[in-house]
Amino acid sequence: MKDAQPRTIYLKDYRAPDYWIDRTDLKVDLHEGQSRVEATLSLRVNEAHWTPGQPLPPLELQGSELVLEGAWVDGVALGADEYQLTEQGLVIQAPSARFELRTRCRIEPQNNTSLEGLYKSNGMFCTQCEAEGFRKITYYLDRPDVMSVFSCRISADQIRYPVLLSNGNEIDRGVLEEGRHWVQWHDPFPKPAYLFALVAGDLQHVSDQFVTRSGRTVTLQLYTEPRNIGKCDHAIDSLKRAMRWDEEVYGREYDLDIFMIVAVDHFNMGAMENKGLNIFNSSCVLASADTATDASFQRIEAIVAHEYFHNWSGNRVTCRDWFQLSLKEGFTVFRDAEFSADMNSRAVKRIEDVSLLRTAQFAEDAGPMAHPVRPDSYMEISNFYTLTVYEKGAEVVRMIHRLLGAEAFRRGSDLYFERHDGQAVTVEDFVRAMEEASGIDLTQFRRWYEQAGTPRVTVSDSYDSASGRYSLHFSQSCPATPGQVSKLPFHIPIAVGLLDAEGHDLLPDSTRLVELTEAQQTVHFEAISERPVPSLLRGFSAPVKLSYDYSDAQLAFLMANDSDAFNRWDASQQLCVRVLQRMVPQYLEGTPLKVDGVLTEAFSALLRAPVSDPAALETMLVLPAEAYLAEISEPVEVEAIHAAREALANHLAERFAPEFEHLYRDSQLEGAYQPTAEHMALRSLKNAALGYLARGSDAGVELAHQQYRAANNMTDRFRALATLVHCERGSARALAKSCLQDFYDNFKNDPQVIELWLSVQASCQRDGALERVQALMAHEAFDAGNPNKLRSLIGVFCSQNSIGFHSGEGAGYRFLADQVIELDQRNPQIASRLVTPLTRLRKYPAARQQQMREQLQRIFTHSLSPDLYEVVSKSLQ
Ligand code: B3K
Ligand code: ZN
């Protein structure tokens, strides 16, 4: 066990820095062996912490894995007794209230496997500084409330690294001896160090332009390795749409003359919003019809927009400290979700986001790492880039939007951006701007930022036909989470509709927003002519678990009639969940699994109605995921859930074979591939139908094979492949094998396609899954140094292949523990993310729980990074 336990940092201990850094001038000299970083910092004491005449506080700079070669104060070299090197960094005594510190350090980016700080990916140099990576580049006040004007001079070999990029504008360049060259960059906007970026490589770029609404021309450039130059158009188009949208919806214009994106193969997450120089995981930016699925086209559009939107929500107005992370992330996810909803199907986007929230964020909220949207403590901040901070944080902003209305929300965001431009601020500043602009009191609402856990809302109703009064009785509670035993009531906006017997809305304007603020609360609706069916939490107006005792027939009624598209989908899911939950005990008792008739009838109505919205229909054909069914079960009966879901899917496949065949035929598209919302919707419906057809008959399997061979785009090809690989029918076996081989042979040089190839195999639940995953780890396509490959294979297996991961008397748990222990030495951030499935141990029956615990304990006997230490220790508590 590790003896030096990482320190816990508390929000309540926040203190402004003792010094500010007005200017940061970097000289980065890149080499294959040792690179050099010279940093000249213009320092100024924080006058709030110092009275003239008193001794100046020591300057404590953070630094990690740096070799200090020299330090100079106001041009004079410091002697060995004039500075201290500590475990955290470098400490010096300030000579005066303002001074200049120059340091020179050696670093070895080529040996930096953590992918944090300055590192190498496929021969190019790149950086990732958020949250605390800049301290691996030079000694610095590496905290977001220290905002500085940066300049950066990069020098490197001219042949290997013809392209040298940093933030802001290129202001000069020149040639040096020995085939080297340099480029000088300057960023006029003060920024925290986490937004610094540097790239050096043999890259090509595509270029475009955007004219802002005030008439300025901005150059847009996307840099990539030459082989990927044909995969840039979609990202550039997405960027232009995002720039226009932010002007129209938020009145925000881009501020520099150039906006650059660089695609990098080795990257710990999706992308990074460095000022003027976004760095992207290749899989989140590169796309072509032949190599990317519709899902990745949409993901790219969303992530490009997300990073772009950070230019205001994150960069111009940044976070005071990392506890405020959701200030930029929750707000920016809300912004990108609304952008995607405007570009595509609003209902489908909402359904996708809510599915993720309910499956994964609710699980996080119920697990050992549960934390508020604004956490109040952490050991390692990298562990807090979570679904809670991002997705629940976005839901919290969405609730503010709903409570205020679009116009007042816009006044609030204008006030926030204008008042805090160039500042590092807090969630409180954001909420206050919203309050001031709207006149709405959000005092109680702030609890959403402070209290962890998913609130439960239980609803019952009563109707008095004599007076025409219909009443909804609400009660709310929130389960205990680590460190928070009891919770106060939340301010919960609940959008309610009431349907008459014909399925029409009874309320004027169709929906009323109920604001729940008490633990128990009753709301009355007057002049209601008949007992209605309530449609609750329309559009998922709050991130809660709501229950109302619907009958199966009422759910089927809502599924067919609700005017709220989200709630039609939700009713279909709830009905499926009910049916599946009744099948779980049948499986455990060994009795035949029975599908209830109401569900069959509801599907019959759904499939026989004319298709008005193919995308929405597709979402209703997708059964609740096993991971979602697991989240709502306690204990999780893995095999029973799987068997029930399979039985239901097979039942629908058999019962509605002709309908699926029609859907399949009617959704065919002619002509060249287009990643438009309309075409994507038809493809997704067609491929959902194909999945059922292949379950239902050998002819369906053959259809999938034909589609695989004839496809003119990656969506159809990959969905056909996935259908074959996941199909339980004997006739699919050989076809799956040959198509997998064919797919590999055709795409082995394309990393993004190989990620799909790995993930489709990792998620295959047939017997022997662990052995297949282990064999793939030895395959030439796998690279344990690349996070995308780790996620596609190990991550997908452990989080999406429940049968494989939980089978073999804990063999899957041992496997994951082995991987995590090894990986922690190289890349702690990824190790600590991959371990997540083991942290859910308390959801499982005793025997499995014990096996999972043993593996967590085994991990804990090793000397761990702070990242993994925090997650494992909290899971074992
Ligand atoms: N802000 C980055 C995430 C950085 C994660 C650091 N471990 C990407 C984003 O959310 O836009
Ligand atoms: Zn973000």
mmCIF file with all atom_site columns, N, CA, C and O in Angstrom, residues 483-499:
data_model
loop_
_atom_site.group_PDB
_atom_site.id
_atom_site.type_symbol
_atom_site.label_atom_id
_atom_site.label_alt_id
_atom_site.label_comp_id
_atom_site.label_asym_id
_atom_site.label_entity_id
_atom_site.label_seq_id
_atom_site.pdbx_PDB_ins_code
_atom_site.Cartn_x
_atom_site.Cartn_y
_atom_site.Cartn_z
_atom_site.occupancy
_atom_site.B_iso_or_equiv
_atom_site.pdbx_formal_charge
_atom_site.auth_seq_id
_atom_site.auth_comp_id
_atom_site.auth_asym_id
_atom_site.auth_atom_id
_atom_site.pdbx_PDB_model_num
ATOM 1  N N  . GLY A 1 483 ? -20.138 11.601 2.312   1.00 0.00 ? 483 GLY A N  1
ATOM 2  C CA . GLY A 1 483 ? -19.934 12.908 2.944   1.00 0.00 ? 483 GLY A CA 1
ATOM 3  C C  . GLY A 1 483 ? -21.183 13.761 3.044   1.00 0.00 ? 483 GLY A C  1
ATOM 4  O O  . GLY A 1 483 ? -21.138 14.843 3.606   1.00 0.00 ? 483 GLY A O  1
ATOM 5  N N  . GLN A 1 484 ? -22.289 13.306 2.479   1.00 0.00 ? 484 GLN A N  1
ATOM 6  C CA . GLN A 1 484 ? -23.548 14.089 2.547   1.00 0.00 ? 484 GLN A CA 1
ATOM 7  C C  . GLN A 1 484 ? -24.686 13.143 2.916   1.00 0.00 ? 484 GLN A C  1
ATOM 8  O O  . GLN A 1 484 ? -25.251 12.473 2.048   1.00 0.00 ? 484 GLN A O  1
ATOM 9  N N  . VAL A 1 485 ? -24.995 13.114 4.201   1.00 0.00 ? 485 VAL A N  1
ATOM 10 C CA . VAL A 1 485 ? -25.986 12.128 4.648   1.00 0.00 ? 485 VAL A CA 1
ATOM 11 C C  . VAL A 1 485 ? -27.403 12.606 4.368   1.00 0.00 ? 485 VAL A C  1
ATOM 12 O O  . VAL A 1 485 ? -28.228 11.887 3.822   1.00 0.00 ? 485 VAL A O  1
ATOM 13 N N  . SER A 1 486 ? -27.673 13.861 4.746   1.00 0.00 ? 486 SER A N  1
ATOM 14 C CA . SER A 1 486 ? -29.053 14.300 4.502   1.00 0.00 ? 486 SER A CA 1
ATOM 15 C C  . SER A 1 486 ? -29.048 15.507 3.568   1.00 0.00 ? 486 SER A C  1
ATOM 16 O O  . SER A 1 486 ? -28.105 16.316 3.557   1.00 0.00 ? 486 SER A O  1
ATOM 17 N N  . LYS A 1 487 ? -30.110 15.587 2.792   1.00 0.00 ? 487 LYS A N  1
ATOM 18 C CA . LYS A 1 487 ? -30.179 16.618 1.750   1.00 0.00 ? 487 LYS A CA 1
ATOM 19 C C  . LYS A 1 487 ? -31.401 17.491 1.993   1.00 0.00 ? 487 LYS A C  1
ATOM 20 O O  . LYS A 1 487 ? -32.425 17.018 2.468   1.00 0.00 ? 487 LYS A O  1
ATOM 21 N N  . LEU A 1 488 ? -31.280 18.731 1.562   1.00 0.00 ? 488 LEU A N  1
ATOM 22 C CA . LEU A 1 488 ? -32.424 19.646 1.619   1.00 0.00 ? 488 LEU A CA 1
ATOM 23 C C  . LEU A 1 488 ? -33.179 19.573 0.289   1.00 0.00 ? 488 LEU A C  1
ATOM 24 O O  . LEU A 1 488 ? -32.596 19.206 -0.733  1.00 0.00 ? 488 LEU A O  1
ATOM 25 N N  . PRO A 1 489 ? -34.457 19.940 0.292   1.00 0.00 ? 489 PRO A N  1
ATOM 26 C CA . PRO A 1 489 ? -35.222 19.847 -0.956  1.00 0.00 ? 489 PRO A CA 1
ATOM 27 C C  . PRO A 1 489 ? -34.620 20.717 -2.068  1.00 0.00 ? 489 PRO A C  1
ATOM 28 O O  . PRO A 1 489 ? -34.110 21.812 -1.819  1.00 0.00 ? 489 PRO A O  1
ATOM 29 N N  . PHE A 1 490 ? -34.705 20.194 -3.268  1.00 0.00 ? 490 PHE A N  1
ATOM 30 C CA . PHE A 1 490 ? -34.225 20.917 -4.450  1.00 0.00 ? 490 PHE A CA 1
ATOM 31 C C  . PHE A 1 490 ? -35.356 21.775 -5.029  1.00 0.00 ? 490 PHE A C  1
ATOM 32 O O  . PHE A 1 490 ? -36.533 21.506 -4.779  1.00 0.00 ? 490 PHE A O  1
ATOM 33 N N  . HIS A 1 491 ? -34.959 22.749 -5.822  1.00 0.00 ? 491 HIS A N  1
ATOM 34 C CA . HIS A 1 491 ? -35.915 23.522 -6.622  1.00 0.00 ? 491 HIS A CA 1
ATOM 35 C C  . HIS A 1 491 ? -35.966 22.822 -7.989  1.00 0.00 ? 491 HIS A C  1
ATOM 36 O O  . HIS A 1 491 ? -35.016 22.904 -8.768  1.00 0.00 ? 491 HIS A O  1
ATOM 37 N N  . ILE A 1 492 ? -37.067 22.104 -8.238  1.00 0.00 ? 492 ILE A N  1
ATOM 38 C CA . ILE A 1 492 ? -37.111 21.214 -9.414  1.00 0.00 ? 492 ILE A CA 1
ATOM 39 C C  . ILE A 1 492 ? -38.189 21.678 -10.395 1.00 0.00 ? 492 ILE A C  1
ATOM 40 O O  . ILE A 1 492 ? -39.380 21.657 -10.059 1.00 0.00 ? 492 ILE A O  1
ATOM 41 N N  . PRO A 1 493 ? -37.803 22.071 -11.594 1.00 0.00 ? 493 PRO A N  1
ATOM 42 C CA . PRO A 1 493 ? -38.826 22.415 -12.595 1.00 0.00 ? 493 PRO A CA 1
ATOM 43 C C  . PRO A 1 493 ? -39.375 21.141 -13.251 1.00 0.00 ? 493 PRO A C  1
ATOM 44 O O  . PRO A 1 493 ? -38.610 20.356 -13.817 1.00 0.00 ? 493 PRO A O  1
ATOM 45 N N  . ILE A 1 494 ? -40.671 20.959 -13.127 1.00 0.00 ? 494 ILE A N  1
ATOM 46 C CA . ILE A 1 494 ? -41.277 19.760 -13.725 1.00 0.00 ? 494 ILE A CA 1
ATOM 47 C C  . ILE A 1 494 ? -42.307 20.193 -14.756 1.00 0.00 ? 494 ILE A C  1
ATOM 48 O O  . ILE A 1 494 ? -43.339 20.801 -14.408 1.00 0.00 ? 494 ILE A O  1
ATOM 49 N N  . ALA A 1 495 ? -42.016 19.893 -16.011 1.00 0.00 ? 495 ALA A N  1
ATOM 50 C CA . ALA A 1 495 ? -42.932 20.261 -17.095 1.00 0.00 ? 495 ALA A CA 1
ATOM 51 C C  . ALA A 1 495 ? -44.023 19.195 -17.165 1.00 0.00 ? 495 ALA A C  1
ATOM 52 O O  . ALA A 1 495 ? -43.732 18.010 -17.305 1.00 0.00 ? 495 ALA A O  1
ATOM 53 N N  . VAL A 1 496 ? -45.273 19.663 -17.053 1.00 0.00 ? 496 VAL A N  1
ATOM 54 C CA . VAL A 1 496 ? -46.398 18.729 -16.974 1.00 0.00 ? 496 VAL A CA 1
ATOM 55 C C  . VAL A 1 496 ? -47.379 18.995 -18.111 1.00 0.00 ? 496 VAL A C  1
ATOM 56 O O  . VAL A 1 496 ? -47.725 20.143 -18.393 1.00 0.00 ? 496 VAL A O  1
ATOM 57 N N  . GLY A 1 497 ? -47.831 17.916 -18.740 1.00 0.00 ? 497 GLY A N  1
ATOM 58 C CA . GLY A 1 497 ? -48.943 17.997 -19.677 1.00 0.00 ? 497 GLY A CA 1
ATOM 59 C C  . GLY A 1 497 ? -50.043 17.079 -19.187 1.00 0.00 ? 497 GLY A C  1
ATOM 60 O O  . GLY A 1 497 ? -49.792 16.159 -18.421 1.00 0.00 ? 497 GLY A O  1
ATOM 61 N N  . LEU A 1 498 ? -51.279 17.358 -19.589 1.00 0.00 ? 498 LEU A N  1
ATOM 62 C CA . LEU A 1 498 ? -52.395 16.477 -19.214 1.00 0.00 ? 498 LEU A CA 1
ATOM 63 C C  . LEU A 1 498 ? -53.104 16.063 -20.490 1.00 0.00 ? 498 LEU A C  1
ATOM 64 O O  . LEU A 1 498 ? -53.464 16.915 -21.312 1.00 0.00 ? 498 LEU A O  1
ATOM 65 N N  . LEU A 1 499 ? -53.295 14.768 -20.651 1.00 0.00 ? 499 LEU A N  1
ATOM 66 C CA . LEU A 1 499 ? -53.900 14.279 -21.888 1.00 0.00 ? 499 LEU A CA 1
ATOM 67 C C  . LEU A 1 499 ? -55.335 13.820 -21.642 1.00 0.00 ? 499 LEU A C  1
ATOM 68 O O  . LEU A 1 499 ? -55.608 13.141 -20.639 1.00 0.00 ? 499 LEU A O  1
#
